[in-house]
PDB file of C-alpha atoms and ligand atoms in Angstrom:
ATOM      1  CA  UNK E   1       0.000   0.000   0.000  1.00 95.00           C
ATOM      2  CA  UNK E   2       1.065   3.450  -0.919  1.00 98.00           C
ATOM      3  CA  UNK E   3       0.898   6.818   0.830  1.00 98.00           C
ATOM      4  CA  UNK E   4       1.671  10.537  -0.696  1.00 98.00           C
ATOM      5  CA  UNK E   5       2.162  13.477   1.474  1.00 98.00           C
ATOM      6  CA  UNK E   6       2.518  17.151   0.053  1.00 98.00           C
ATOM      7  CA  UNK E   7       4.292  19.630   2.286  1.00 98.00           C
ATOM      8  CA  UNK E   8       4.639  23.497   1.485  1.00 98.00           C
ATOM      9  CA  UNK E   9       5.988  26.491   4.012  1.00 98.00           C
ATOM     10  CA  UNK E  10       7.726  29.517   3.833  1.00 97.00           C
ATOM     11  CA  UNK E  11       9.487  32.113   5.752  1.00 97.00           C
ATOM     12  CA  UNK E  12      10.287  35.878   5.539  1.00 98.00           C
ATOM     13  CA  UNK E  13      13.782  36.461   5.286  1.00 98.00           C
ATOM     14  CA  UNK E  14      15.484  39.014   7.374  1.00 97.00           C
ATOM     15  CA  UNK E  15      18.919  40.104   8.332  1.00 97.00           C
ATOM     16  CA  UNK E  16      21.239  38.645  10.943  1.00 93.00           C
ATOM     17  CA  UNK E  17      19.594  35.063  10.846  1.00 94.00           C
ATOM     18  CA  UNK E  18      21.094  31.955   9.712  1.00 94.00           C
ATOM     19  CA  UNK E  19      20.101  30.404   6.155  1.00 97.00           C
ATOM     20  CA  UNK E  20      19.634  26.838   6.631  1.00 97.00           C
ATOM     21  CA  UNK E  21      18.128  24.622   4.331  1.00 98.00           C
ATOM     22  CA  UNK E  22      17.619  21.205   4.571  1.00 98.00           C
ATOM     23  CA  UNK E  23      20.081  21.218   7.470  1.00 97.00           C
ATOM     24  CA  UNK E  24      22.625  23.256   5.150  1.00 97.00           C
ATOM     25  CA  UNK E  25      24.105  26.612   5.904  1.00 96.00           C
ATOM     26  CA  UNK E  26      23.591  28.558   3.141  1.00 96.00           C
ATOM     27  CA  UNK E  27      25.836  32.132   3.048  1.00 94.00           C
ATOM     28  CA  UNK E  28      23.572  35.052   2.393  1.00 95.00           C
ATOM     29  CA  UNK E  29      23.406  38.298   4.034  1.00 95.00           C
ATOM     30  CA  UNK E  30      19.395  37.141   5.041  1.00 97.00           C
ATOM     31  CA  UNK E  31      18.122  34.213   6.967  1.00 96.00           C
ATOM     32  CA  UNK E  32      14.540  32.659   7.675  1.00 96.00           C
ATOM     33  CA  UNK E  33      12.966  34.760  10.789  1.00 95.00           C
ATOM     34  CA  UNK E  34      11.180  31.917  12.133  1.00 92.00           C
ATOM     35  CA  UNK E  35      11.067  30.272  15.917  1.00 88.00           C
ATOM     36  CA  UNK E  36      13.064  27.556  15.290  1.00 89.00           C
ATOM     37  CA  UNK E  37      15.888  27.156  12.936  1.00 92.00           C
ATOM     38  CA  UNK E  38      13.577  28.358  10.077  1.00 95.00           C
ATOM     39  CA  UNK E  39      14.552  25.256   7.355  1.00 97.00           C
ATOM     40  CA  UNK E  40      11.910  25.605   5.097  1.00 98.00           C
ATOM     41  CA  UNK E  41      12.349  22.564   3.294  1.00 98.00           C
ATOM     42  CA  UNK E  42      13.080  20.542   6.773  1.00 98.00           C
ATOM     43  CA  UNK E  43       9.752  21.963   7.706  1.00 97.00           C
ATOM     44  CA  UNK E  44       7.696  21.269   4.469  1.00 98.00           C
ATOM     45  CA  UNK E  45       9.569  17.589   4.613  1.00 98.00           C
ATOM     46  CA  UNK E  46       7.791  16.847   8.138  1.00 98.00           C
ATOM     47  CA  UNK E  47       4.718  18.180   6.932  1.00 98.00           C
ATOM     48  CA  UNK E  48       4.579  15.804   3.789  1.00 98.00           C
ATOM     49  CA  UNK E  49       5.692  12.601   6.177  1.00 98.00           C
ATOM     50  CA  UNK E  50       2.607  13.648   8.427  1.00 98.00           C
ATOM     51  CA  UNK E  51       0.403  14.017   5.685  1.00 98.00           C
ATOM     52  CA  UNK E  52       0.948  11.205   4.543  1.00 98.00           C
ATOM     53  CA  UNK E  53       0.215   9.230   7.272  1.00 98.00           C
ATOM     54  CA  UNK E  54      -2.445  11.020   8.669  1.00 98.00           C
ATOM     55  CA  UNK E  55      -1.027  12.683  11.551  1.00 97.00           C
ATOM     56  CA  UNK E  56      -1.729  16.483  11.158  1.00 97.00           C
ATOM     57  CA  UNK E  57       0.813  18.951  10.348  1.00 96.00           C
ATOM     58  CA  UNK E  58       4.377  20.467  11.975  1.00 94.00           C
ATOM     59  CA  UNK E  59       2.017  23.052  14.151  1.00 92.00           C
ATOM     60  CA  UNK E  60       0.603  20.538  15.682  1.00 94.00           C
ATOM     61  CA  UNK E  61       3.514  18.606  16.825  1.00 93.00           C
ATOM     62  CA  UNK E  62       5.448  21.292  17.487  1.00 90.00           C
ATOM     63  CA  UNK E  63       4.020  24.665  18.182  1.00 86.00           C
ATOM     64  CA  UNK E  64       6.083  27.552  17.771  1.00 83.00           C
ATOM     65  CA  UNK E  65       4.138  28.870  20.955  1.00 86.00           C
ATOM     66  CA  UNK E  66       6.528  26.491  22.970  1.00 85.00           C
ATOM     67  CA  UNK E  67      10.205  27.563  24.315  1.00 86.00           C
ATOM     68  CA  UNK E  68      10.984  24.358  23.646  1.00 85.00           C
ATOM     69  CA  UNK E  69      11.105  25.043  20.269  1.00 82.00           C
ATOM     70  CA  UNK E  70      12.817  28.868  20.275  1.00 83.00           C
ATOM     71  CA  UNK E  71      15.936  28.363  17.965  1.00 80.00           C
ATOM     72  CA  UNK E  72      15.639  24.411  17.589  1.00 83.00           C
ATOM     73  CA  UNK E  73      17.395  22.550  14.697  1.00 89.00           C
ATOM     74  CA  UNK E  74      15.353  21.276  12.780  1.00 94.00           C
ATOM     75  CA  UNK E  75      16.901  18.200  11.973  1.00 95.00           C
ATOM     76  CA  UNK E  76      14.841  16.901  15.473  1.00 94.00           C
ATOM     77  CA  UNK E  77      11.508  17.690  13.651  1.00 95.00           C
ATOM     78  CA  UNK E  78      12.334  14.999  11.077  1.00 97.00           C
ATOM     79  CA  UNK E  79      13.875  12.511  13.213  1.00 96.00           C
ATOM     80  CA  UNK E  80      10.339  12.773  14.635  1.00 96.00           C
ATOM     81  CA  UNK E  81       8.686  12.494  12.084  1.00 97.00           C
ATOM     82  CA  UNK E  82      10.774   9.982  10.240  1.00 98.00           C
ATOM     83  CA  UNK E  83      10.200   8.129  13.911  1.00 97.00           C
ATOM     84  CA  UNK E  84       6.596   8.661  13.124  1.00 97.00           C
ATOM     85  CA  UNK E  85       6.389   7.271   9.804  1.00 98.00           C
ATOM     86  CA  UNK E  86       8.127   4.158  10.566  1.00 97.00           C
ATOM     87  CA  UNK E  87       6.283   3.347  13.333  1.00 97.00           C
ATOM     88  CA  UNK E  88       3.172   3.644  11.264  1.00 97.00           C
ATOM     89  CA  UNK E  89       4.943   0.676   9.415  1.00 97.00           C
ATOM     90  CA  UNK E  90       5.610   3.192   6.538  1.00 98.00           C
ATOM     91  CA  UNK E  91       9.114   3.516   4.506  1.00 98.00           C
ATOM     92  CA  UNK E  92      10.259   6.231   2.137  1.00 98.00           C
ATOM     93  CA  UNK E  93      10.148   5.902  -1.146  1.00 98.00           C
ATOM     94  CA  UNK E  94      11.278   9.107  -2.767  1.00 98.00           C
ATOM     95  CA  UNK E  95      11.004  12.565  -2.005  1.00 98.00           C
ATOM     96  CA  UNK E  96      10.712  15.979  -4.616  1.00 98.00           C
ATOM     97  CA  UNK E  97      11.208  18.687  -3.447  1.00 98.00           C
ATOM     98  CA  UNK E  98      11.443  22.826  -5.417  1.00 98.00           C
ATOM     99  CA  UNK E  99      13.175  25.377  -2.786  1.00 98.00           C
ATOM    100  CA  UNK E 100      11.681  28.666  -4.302  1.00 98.00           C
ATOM    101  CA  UNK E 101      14.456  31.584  -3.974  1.00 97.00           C
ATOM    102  CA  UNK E 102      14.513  34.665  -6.139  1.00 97.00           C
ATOM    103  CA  UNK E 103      18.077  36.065  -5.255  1.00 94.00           C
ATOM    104  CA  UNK E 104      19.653  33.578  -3.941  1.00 94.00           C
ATOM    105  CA  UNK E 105      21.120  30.829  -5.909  1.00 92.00           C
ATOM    106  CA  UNK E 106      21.213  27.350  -4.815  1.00 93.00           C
ATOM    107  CA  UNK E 107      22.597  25.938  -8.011  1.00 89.00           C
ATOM    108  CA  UNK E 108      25.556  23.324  -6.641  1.00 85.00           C
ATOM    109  CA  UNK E 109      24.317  23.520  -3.475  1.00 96.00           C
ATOM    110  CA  UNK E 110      21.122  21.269  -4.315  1.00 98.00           C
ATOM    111  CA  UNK E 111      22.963  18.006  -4.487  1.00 97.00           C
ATOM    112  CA  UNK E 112      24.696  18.400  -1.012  1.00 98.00           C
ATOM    113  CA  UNK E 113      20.969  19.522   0.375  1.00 98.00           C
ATOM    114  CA  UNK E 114      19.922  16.328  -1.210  1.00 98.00           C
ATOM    115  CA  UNK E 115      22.787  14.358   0.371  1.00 98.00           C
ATOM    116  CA  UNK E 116      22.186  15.973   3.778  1.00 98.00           C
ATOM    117  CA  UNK E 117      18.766  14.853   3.472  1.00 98.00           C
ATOM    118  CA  UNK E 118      19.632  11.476   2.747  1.00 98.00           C
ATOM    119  CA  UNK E 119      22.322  11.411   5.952  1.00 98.00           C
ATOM    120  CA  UNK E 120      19.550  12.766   7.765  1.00 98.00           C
ATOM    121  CA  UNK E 121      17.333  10.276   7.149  1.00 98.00           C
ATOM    122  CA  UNK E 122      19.842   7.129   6.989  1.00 98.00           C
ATOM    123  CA  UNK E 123      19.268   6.046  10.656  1.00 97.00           C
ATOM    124  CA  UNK E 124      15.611   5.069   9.628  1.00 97.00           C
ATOM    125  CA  UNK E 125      16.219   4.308   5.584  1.00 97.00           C
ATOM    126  CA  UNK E 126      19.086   4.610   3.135  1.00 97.00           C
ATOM    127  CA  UNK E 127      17.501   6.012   0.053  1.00 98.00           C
ATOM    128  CA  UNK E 128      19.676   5.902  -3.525  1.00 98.00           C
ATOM    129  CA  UNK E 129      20.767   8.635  -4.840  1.00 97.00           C
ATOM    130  CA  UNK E 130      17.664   9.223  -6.914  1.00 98.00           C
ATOM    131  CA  UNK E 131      15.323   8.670  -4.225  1.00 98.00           C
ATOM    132  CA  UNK E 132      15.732  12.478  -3.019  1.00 98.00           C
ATOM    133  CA  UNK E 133      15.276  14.857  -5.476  1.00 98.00           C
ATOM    134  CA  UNK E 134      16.297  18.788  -4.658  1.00 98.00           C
ATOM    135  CA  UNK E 135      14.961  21.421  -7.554  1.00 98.00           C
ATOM    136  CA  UNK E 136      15.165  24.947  -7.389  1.00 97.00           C
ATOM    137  CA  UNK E 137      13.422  28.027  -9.087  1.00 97.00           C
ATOM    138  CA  UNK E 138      13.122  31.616  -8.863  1.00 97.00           C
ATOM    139  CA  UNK E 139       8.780  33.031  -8.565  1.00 97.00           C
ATOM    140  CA  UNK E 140       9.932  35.135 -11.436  1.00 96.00           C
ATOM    141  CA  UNK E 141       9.595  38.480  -9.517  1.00 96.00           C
ATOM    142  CA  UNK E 142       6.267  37.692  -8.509  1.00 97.00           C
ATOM    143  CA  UNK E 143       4.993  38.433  -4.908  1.00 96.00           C
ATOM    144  CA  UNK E 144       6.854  38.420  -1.526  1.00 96.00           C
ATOM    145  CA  UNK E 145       9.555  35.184  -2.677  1.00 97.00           C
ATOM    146  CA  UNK E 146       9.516  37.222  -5.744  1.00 97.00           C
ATOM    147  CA  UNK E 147      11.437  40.220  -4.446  1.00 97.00           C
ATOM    148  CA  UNK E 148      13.600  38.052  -2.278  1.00 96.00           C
ATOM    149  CA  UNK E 149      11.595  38.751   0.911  1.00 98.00           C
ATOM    150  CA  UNK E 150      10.366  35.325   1.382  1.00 98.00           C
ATOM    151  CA  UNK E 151      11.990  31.800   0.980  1.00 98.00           C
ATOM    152  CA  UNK E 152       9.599  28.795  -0.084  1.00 98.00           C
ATOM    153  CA  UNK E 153      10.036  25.355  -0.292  1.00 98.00           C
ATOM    154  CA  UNK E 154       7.229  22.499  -1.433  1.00 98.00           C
ATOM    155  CA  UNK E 155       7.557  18.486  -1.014  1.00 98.00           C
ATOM    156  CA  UNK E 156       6.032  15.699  -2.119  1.00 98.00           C
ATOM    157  CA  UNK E 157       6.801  11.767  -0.864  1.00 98.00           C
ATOM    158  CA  UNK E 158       5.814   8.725  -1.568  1.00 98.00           C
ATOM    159  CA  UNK E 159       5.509   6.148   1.123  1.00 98.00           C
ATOM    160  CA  UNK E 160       5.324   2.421   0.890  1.00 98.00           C
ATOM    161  CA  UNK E 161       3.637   0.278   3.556  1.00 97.00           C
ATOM    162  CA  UNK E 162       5.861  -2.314   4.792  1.00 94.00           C
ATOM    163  CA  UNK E 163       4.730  -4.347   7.788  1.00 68.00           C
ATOM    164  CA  UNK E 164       2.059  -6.478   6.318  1.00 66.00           C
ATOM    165  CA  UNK E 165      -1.320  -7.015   7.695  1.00 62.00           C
ATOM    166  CA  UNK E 166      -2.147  -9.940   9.883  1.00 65.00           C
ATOM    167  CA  UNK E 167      -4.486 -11.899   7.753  1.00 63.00           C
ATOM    168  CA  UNK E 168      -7.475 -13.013   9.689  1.00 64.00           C
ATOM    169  CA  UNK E 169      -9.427 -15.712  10.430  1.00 58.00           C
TER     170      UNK E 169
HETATM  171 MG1   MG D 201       8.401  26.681   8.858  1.00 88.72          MG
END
């Protein structure tokens, strides 16, 4: 059995914060202004796993209300929700994902965001090479992420049951 999840987020950028995405520090004189660590792909990744297994959305399981959560990596938010995914007897098939940047240029930087992802997630599943897929695009100077005031990211997965029912009777 098969499971999709879709995650999307974004966050304002602003001076004198870190640029992090998918767990990479990206040099730019702006950074997400967010409660935690800001990763907007990290956080549209978590969003997609619970999607896809029914199990609400990021807010939920962690609310940027909580000081527990002020400045957090958020590298934690996917071990949790990898954690989440495989308890649910769910593996990872593939991931997309499209970081949307106007001024910023990812270009080489997508494969090692792709590879962190993949280290990331290797305590729960080693995924090939072309199992995580990292695109990036400008909004063509539309809007907020048009003029560089924004970051964006969206992600879809695909998951694949793999405990199997117990057959009954
Ligand atoms: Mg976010």
């Amino acid at each position: 059995m098969y499971r999709t999840g879709l995650g999307l987020d974004t966050h304002r950028l602003v001076p004198d914060r870190p640029l992090l995405v998918g767990g990479v520090r990206i040099e730019a004189p702006v950074g997400a202004d967010a409660h935690s660590d800001g990763d907007v792909l990290l956080h549209a990744l978590c969003d997609a796993l619970f999607g896809a297994i029914g199990s609400g959305d990021i807010g939920e399981h962690f609310p940027d209300t909580d000081p527990r959560w002020r400045g957090a990596a958020s590298g934690q938010f996917l071990e949790a929700a990898a954690e989440e995914v495989r308890s649910a007897g769910y593996r990872i098939v593939n991931i997309d994902a499209t970081v949307v940047l106007e001024k910023i240029k990812l270009g080489p930087l997508k494969r090692e965001i792709a590879a962190n992802l993949r280290l990331l997630l290797n305590p729960y599943w080693a995924l090939p090479d072309d199992a995580v897929s990292v695109k990036a695009k400008t909004n063509e100077r539309c809007d907020a992420l048009g003029r560089g005031e924004a970051i964006g990211a969206h992600v879809a997965v695909l998951l694949e049951k793999v405990v199997l029912e117990k057959a009954t009777g």
